[in-house]
C-alpha atoms as a PDB file:
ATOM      1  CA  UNK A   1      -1.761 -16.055 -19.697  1.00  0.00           C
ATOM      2  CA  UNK A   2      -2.184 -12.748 -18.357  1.00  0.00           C
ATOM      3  CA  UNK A   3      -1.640 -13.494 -14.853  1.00  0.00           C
ATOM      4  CA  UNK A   4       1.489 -14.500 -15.857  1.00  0.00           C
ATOM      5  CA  UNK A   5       2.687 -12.624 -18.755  1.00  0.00           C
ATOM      6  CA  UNK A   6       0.477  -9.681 -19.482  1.00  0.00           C
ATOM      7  CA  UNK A   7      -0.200  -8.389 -16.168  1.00  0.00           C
ATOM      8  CA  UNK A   8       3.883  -8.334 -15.413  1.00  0.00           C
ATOM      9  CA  UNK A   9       3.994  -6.359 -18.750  1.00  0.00           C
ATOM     10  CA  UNK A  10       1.801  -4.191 -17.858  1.00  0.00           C
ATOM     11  CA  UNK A  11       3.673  -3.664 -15.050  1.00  0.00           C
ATOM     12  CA  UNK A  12       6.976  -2.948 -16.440  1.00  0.00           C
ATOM     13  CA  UNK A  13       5.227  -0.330 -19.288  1.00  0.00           C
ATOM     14  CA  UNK A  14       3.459   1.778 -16.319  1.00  0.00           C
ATOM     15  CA  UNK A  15       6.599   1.732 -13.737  1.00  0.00           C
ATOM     16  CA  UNK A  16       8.849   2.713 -16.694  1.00  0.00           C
ATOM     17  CA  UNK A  17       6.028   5.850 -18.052  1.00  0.00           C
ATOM     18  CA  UNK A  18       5.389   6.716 -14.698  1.00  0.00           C
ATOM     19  CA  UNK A  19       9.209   6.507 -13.299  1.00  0.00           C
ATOM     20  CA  UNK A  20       9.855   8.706 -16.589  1.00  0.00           C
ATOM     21  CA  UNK A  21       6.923  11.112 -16.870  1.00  0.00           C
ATOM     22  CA  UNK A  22       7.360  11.551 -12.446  1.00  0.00           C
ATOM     23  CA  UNK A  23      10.637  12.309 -12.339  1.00  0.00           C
ATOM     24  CA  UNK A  24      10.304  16.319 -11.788  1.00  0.00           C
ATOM     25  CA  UNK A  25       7.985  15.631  -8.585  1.00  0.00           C
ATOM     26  CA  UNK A  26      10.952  13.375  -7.263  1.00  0.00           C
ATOM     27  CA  UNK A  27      13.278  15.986  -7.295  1.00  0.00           C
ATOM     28  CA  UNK A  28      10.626  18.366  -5.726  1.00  0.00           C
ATOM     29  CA  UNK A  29       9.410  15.969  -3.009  1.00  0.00           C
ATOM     30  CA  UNK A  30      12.926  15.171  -2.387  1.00  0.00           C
ATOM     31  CA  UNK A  31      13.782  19.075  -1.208  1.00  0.00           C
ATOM     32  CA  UNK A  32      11.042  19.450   0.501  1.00  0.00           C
ATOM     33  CA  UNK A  33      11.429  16.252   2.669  1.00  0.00           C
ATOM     34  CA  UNK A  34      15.063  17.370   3.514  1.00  0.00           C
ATOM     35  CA  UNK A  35      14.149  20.835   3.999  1.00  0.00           C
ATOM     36  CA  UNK A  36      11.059  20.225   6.291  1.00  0.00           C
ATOM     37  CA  UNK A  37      13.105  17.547   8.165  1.00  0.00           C
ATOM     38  CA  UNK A  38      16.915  16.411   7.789  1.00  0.00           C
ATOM     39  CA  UNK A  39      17.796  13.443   7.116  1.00  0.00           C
ATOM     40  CA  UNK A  40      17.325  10.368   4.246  1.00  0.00           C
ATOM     41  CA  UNK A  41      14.708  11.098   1.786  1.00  0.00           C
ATOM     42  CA  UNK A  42      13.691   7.489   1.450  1.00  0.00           C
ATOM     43  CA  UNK A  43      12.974   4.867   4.081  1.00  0.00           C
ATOM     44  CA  UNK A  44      12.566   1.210   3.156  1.00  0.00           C
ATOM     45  CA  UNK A  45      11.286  -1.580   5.501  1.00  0.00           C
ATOM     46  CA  UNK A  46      10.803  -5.422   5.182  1.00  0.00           C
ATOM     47  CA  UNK A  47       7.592  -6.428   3.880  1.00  0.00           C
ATOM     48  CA  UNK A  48       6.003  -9.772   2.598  1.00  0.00           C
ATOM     49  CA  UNK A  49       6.039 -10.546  -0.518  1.00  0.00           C
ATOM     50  CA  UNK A  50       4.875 -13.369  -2.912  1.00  0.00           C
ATOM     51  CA  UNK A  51       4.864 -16.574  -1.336  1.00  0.00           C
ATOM     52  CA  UNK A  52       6.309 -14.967   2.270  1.00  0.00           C
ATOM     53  CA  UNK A  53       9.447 -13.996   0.819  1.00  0.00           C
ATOM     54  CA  UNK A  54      10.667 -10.624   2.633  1.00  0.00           C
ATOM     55  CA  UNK A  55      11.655  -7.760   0.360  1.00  0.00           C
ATOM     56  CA  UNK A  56      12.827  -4.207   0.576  1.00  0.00           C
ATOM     57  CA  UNK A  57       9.858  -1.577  -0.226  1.00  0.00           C
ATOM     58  CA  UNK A  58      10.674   1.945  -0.800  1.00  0.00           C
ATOM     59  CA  UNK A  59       8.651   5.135   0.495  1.00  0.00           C
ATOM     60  CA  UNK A  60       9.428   8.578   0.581  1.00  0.00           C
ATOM     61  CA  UNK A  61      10.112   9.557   4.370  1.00  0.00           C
ATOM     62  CA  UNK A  62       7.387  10.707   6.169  1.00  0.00           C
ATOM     63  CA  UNK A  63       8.209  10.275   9.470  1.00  0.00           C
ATOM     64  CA  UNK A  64      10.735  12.192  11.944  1.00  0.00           C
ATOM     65  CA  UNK A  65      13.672   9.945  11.993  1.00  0.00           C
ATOM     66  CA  UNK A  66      13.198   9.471  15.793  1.00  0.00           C
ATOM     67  CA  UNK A  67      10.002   7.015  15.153  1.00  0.00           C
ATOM     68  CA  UNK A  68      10.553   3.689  16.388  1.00  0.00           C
ATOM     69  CA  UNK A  69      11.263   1.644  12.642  1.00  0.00           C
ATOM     70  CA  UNK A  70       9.697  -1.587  11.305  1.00  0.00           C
ATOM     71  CA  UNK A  71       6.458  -0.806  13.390  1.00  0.00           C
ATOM     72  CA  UNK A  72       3.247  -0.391  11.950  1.00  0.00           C
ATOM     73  CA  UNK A  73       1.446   3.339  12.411  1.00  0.00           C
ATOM     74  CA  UNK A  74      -1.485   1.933  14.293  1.00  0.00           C
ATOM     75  CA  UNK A  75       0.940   0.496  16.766  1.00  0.00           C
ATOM     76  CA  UNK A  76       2.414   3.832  17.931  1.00  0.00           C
ATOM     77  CA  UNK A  77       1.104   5.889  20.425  1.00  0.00           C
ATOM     78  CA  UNK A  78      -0.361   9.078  19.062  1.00  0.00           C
ATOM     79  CA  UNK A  79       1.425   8.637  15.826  1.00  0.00           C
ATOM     80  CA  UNK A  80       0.646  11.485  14.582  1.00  0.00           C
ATOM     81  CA  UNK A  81       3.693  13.187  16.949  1.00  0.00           C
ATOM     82  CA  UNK A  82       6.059  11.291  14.456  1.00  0.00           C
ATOM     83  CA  UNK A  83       4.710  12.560  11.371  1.00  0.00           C
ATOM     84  CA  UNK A  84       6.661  15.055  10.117  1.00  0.00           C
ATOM     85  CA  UNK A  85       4.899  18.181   8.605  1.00  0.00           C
ATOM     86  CA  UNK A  86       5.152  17.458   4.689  1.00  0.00           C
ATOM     87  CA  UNK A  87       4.743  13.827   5.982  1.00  0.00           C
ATOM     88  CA  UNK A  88       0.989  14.327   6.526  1.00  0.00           C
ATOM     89  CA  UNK A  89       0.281  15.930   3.334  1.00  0.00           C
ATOM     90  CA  UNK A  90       2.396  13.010   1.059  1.00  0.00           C
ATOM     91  CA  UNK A  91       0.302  10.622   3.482  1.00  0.00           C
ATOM     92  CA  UNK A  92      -2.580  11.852   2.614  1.00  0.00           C
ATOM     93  CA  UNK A  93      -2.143  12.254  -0.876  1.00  0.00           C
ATOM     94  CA  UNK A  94      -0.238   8.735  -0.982  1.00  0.00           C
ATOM     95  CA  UNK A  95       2.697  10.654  -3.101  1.00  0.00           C
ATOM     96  CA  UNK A  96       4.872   8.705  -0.212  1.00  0.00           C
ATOM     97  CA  UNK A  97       4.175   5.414  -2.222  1.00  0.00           C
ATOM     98  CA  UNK A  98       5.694   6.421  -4.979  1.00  0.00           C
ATOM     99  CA  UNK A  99       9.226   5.343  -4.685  1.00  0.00           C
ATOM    100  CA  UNK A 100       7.319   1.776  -4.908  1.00  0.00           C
ATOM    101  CA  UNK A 101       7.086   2.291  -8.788  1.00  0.00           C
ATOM    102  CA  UNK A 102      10.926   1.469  -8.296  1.00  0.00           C
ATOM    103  CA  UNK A 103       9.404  -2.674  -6.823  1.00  0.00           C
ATOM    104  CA  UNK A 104       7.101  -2.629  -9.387  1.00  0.00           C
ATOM    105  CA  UNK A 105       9.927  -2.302 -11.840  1.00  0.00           C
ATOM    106  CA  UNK A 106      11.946  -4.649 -10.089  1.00  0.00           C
ATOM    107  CA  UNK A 107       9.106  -7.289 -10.014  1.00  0.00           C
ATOM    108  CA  UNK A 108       8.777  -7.008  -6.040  1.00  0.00           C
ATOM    109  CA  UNK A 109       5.310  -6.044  -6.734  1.00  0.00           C
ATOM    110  CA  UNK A 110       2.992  -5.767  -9.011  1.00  0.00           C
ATOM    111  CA  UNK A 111       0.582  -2.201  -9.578  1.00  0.00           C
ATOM    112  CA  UNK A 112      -2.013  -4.200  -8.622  1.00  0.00           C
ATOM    113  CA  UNK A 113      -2.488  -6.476  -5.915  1.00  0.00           C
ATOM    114  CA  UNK A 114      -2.983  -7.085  -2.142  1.00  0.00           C
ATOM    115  CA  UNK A 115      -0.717  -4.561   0.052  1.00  0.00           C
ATOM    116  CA  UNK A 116       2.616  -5.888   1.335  1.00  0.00           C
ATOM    117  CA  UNK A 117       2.588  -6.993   4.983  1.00  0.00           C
ATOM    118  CA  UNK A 118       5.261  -5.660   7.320  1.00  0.00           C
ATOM    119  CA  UNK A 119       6.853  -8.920   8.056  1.00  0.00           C
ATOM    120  CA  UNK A 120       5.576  -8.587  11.650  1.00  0.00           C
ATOM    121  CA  UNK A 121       1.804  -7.911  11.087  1.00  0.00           C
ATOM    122  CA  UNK A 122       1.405 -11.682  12.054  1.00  0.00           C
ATOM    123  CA  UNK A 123      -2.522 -11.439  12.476  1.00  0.00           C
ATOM    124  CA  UNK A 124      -2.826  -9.801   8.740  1.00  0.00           C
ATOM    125  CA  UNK A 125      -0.266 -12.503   7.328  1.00  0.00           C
ATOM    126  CA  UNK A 126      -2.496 -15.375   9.061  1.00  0.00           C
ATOM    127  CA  UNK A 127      -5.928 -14.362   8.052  1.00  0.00           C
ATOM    128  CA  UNK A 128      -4.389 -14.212   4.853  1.00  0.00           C
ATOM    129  CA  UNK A 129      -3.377 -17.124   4.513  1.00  0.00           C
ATOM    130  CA  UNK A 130      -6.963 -18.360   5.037  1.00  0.00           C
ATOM    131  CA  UNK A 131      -7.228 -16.966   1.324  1.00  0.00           C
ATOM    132  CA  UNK A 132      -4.297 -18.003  -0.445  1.00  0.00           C
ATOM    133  CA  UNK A 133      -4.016 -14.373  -0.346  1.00  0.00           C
ATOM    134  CA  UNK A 134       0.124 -14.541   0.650  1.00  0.00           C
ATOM    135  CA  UNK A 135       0.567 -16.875  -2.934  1.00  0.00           C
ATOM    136  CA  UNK A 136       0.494 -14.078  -5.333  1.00  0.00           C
ATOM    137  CA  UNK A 137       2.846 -11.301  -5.890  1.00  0.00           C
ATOM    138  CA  UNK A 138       1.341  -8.289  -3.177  1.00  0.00           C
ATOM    139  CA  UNK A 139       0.715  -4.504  -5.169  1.00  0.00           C
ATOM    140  CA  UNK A 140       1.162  -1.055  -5.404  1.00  0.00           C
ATOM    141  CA  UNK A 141      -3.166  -0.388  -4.922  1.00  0.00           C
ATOM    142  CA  UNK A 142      -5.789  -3.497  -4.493  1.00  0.00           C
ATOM    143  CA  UNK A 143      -9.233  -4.544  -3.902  1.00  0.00           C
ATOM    144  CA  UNK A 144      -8.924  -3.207  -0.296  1.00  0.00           C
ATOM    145  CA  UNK A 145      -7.102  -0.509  -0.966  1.00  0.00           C
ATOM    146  CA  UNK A 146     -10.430   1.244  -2.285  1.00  0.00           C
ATOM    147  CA  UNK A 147     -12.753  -0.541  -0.050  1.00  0.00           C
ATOM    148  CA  UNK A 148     -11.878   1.297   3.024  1.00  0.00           C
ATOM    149  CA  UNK A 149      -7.767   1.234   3.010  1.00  0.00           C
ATOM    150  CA  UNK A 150      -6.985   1.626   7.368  1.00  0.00           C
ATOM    151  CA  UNK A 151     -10.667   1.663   8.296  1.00  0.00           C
ATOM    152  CA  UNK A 152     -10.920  -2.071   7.995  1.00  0.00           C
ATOM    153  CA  UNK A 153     -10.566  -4.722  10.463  1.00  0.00           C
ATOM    154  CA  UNK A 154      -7.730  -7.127   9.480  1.00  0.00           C
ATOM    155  CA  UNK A 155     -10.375  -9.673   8.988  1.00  0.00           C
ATOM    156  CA  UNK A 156     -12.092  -8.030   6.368  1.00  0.00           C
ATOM    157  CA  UNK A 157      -9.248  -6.587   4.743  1.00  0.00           C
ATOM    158  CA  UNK A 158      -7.421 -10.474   4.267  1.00  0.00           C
ATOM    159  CA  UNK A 159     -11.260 -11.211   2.971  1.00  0.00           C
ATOM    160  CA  UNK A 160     -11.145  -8.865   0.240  1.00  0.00           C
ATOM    161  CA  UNK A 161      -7.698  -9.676  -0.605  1.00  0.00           C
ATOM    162  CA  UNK A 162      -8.772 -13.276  -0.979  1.00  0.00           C
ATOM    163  CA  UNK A 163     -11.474 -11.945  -3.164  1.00  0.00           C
ATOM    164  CA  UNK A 164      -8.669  -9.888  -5.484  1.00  0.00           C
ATOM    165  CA  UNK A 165      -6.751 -13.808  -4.812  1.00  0.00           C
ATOM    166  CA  UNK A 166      -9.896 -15.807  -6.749  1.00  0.00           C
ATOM    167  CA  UNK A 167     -10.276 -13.123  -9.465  1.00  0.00           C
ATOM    168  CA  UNK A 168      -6.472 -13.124 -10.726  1.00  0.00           C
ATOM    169  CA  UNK A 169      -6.246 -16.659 -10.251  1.00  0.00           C
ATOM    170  CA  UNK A 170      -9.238 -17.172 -12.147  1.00  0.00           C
ATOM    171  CA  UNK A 171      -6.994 -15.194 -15.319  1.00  0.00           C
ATOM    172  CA  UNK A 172      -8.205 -14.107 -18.535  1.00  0.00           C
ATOM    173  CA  UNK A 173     -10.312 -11.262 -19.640  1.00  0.00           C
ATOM    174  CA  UNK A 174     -12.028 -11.501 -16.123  1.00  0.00           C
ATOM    175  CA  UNK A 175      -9.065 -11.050 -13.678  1.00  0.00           C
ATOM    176  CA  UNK A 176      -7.475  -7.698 -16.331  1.00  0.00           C
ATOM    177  CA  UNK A 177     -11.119  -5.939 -16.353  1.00  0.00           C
ATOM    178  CA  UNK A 178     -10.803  -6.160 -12.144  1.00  0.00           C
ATOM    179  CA  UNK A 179      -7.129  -4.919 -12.404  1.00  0.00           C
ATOM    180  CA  UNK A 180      -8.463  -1.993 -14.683  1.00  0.00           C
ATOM    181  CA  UNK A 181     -11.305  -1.529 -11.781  1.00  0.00           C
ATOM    182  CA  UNK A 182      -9.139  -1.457  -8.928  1.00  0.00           C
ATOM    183  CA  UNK A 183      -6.583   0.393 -11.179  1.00  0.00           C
ATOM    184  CA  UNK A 184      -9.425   3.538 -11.873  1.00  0.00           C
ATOM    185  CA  UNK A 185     -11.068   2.774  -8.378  1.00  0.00           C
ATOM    186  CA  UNK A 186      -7.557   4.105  -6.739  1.00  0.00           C
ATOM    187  CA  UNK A 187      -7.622   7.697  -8.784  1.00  0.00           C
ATOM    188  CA  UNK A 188     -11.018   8.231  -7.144  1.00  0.00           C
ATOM    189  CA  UNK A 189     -10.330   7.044  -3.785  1.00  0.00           C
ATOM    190  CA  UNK A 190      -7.005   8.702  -3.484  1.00  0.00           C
ATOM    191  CA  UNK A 191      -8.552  12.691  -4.427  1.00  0.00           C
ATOM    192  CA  UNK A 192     -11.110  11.640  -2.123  1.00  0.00           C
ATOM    193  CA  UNK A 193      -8.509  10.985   0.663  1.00  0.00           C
ATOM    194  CA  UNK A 194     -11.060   7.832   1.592  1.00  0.00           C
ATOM    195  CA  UNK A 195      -9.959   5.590   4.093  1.00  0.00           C
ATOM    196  CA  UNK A 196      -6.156   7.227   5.246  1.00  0.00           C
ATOM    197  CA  UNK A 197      -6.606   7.356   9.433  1.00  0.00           C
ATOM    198  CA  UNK A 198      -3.425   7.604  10.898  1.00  0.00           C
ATOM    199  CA  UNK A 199      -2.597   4.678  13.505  1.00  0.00           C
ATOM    200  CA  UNK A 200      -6.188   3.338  12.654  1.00  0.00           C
ATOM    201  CA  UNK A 201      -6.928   0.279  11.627  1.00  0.00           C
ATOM    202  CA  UNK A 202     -10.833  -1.006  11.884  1.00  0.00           C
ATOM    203  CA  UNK A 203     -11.945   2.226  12.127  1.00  0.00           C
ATOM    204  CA  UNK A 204     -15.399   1.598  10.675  1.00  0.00           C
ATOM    205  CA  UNK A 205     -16.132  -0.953  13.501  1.00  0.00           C
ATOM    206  CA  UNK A 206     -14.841   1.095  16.023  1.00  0.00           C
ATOM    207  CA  UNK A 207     -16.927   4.240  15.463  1.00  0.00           C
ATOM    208  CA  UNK A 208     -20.105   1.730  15.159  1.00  0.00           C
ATOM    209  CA  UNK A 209     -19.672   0.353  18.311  1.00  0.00           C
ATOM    210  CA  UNK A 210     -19.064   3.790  19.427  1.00  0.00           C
ATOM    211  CA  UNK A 211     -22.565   5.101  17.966  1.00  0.00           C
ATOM    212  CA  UNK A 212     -24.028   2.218  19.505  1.00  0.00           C
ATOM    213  CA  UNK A 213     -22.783   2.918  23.122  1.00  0.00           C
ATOM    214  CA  UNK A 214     -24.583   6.102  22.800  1.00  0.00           C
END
């Protein structure tokens, strides 16, 4: 029951209060994006959605419009020459992702869930699929999301999603109370700034093999 009624609810009642209540930072973020660097205040690119199905997700721009599109940030090299100056602090603060309160209203995600894919992160989309992770509908924040967010190795990023995967699945009072967690668990992580390296992903295994090279 809640999996599928409640927690879609819940989703239209926070996108709609938030959408509302967020409006004036919008209009501010929207200035200073055009000011700082011209050109389209959003950007959308395909992701993965439930069951594989590409969609459209929304972000504010945060990146000079001369950055190669549709590729993921740990792709570039030195991405941080395409990050525009307001660009780093929305990243950082994850204000970019708020746009995607306009897919959570849609139903294209959920506040909650595994992040969205780019359609070509093959390797993420595979291990995924290990989990039955790729079967539910993906989320603004997850499980991962505050367990490390780019400093995790794809592997153990699709493992945690498959861990988020068995909890909702699992419904009832059990899979809301780990929505609430995750929910809570994002407020913290995001003042903290924990886990945002730009163009990193596995970060934690790469500087432990680099302390143990010395």
């Amino acid at each position: 029951m809640y999996r599928h009624f409640f927690k879609r609810a819940l989703d239209i009642v926070l996108s709609v209060l938030a959408l509302v209540l967020l409006s004036w930072a919008f209009l501010i973020i929207a200035v200073i994006i055009k000011a700082d660097d011209p050109g389209p205040v959003f950007f959308s690119q395909k992701r993965v959605g439930k069951d594989k199905k590409y969609f459209k997700l929304y972000k504010f721009r945060t990146m000079k419009m001369s950055t190669p599109h549709d590729m993921p940030t740990h792709l570039l090299e030195n991405p941080e020459q395409y990050i525009t100056k307001v660009g780093k602090f929305l990243r950082k603060s994850s204000l970019d992702e708020l746009p995607q309160l306009l897919n959570i209203f849609t139903g294209k995600i959920s506040v909650i869930g595994p992040r969205p894919a780019l359609w070509n992160q093959e390797d993420l989309i595979a291990e995924r699929d290990k989990y039955g992770a790729n079967d539910i509908k993906p989320g603004l924040t997850g499980w991962a999301q505050i367990n490390g967010r780019d400093e995790l190795e794809i592997d153990v990023k699709a493992k945690l999603d498959g861990e988020y995967t068995k909890i909702l699945k699992s419904g009832g009072f059990k899979a809301f109370a780990f929505d609430v967690r995750c929910f809570f668990g994002t407020f913290f992580s995001v003042l903290r700034g924990d886990g945002v390296v730009e163009g990193g992903t596995g970060e934690i295994k790469k500087h432990e093999q680099e302390v143990g090279k010395k």
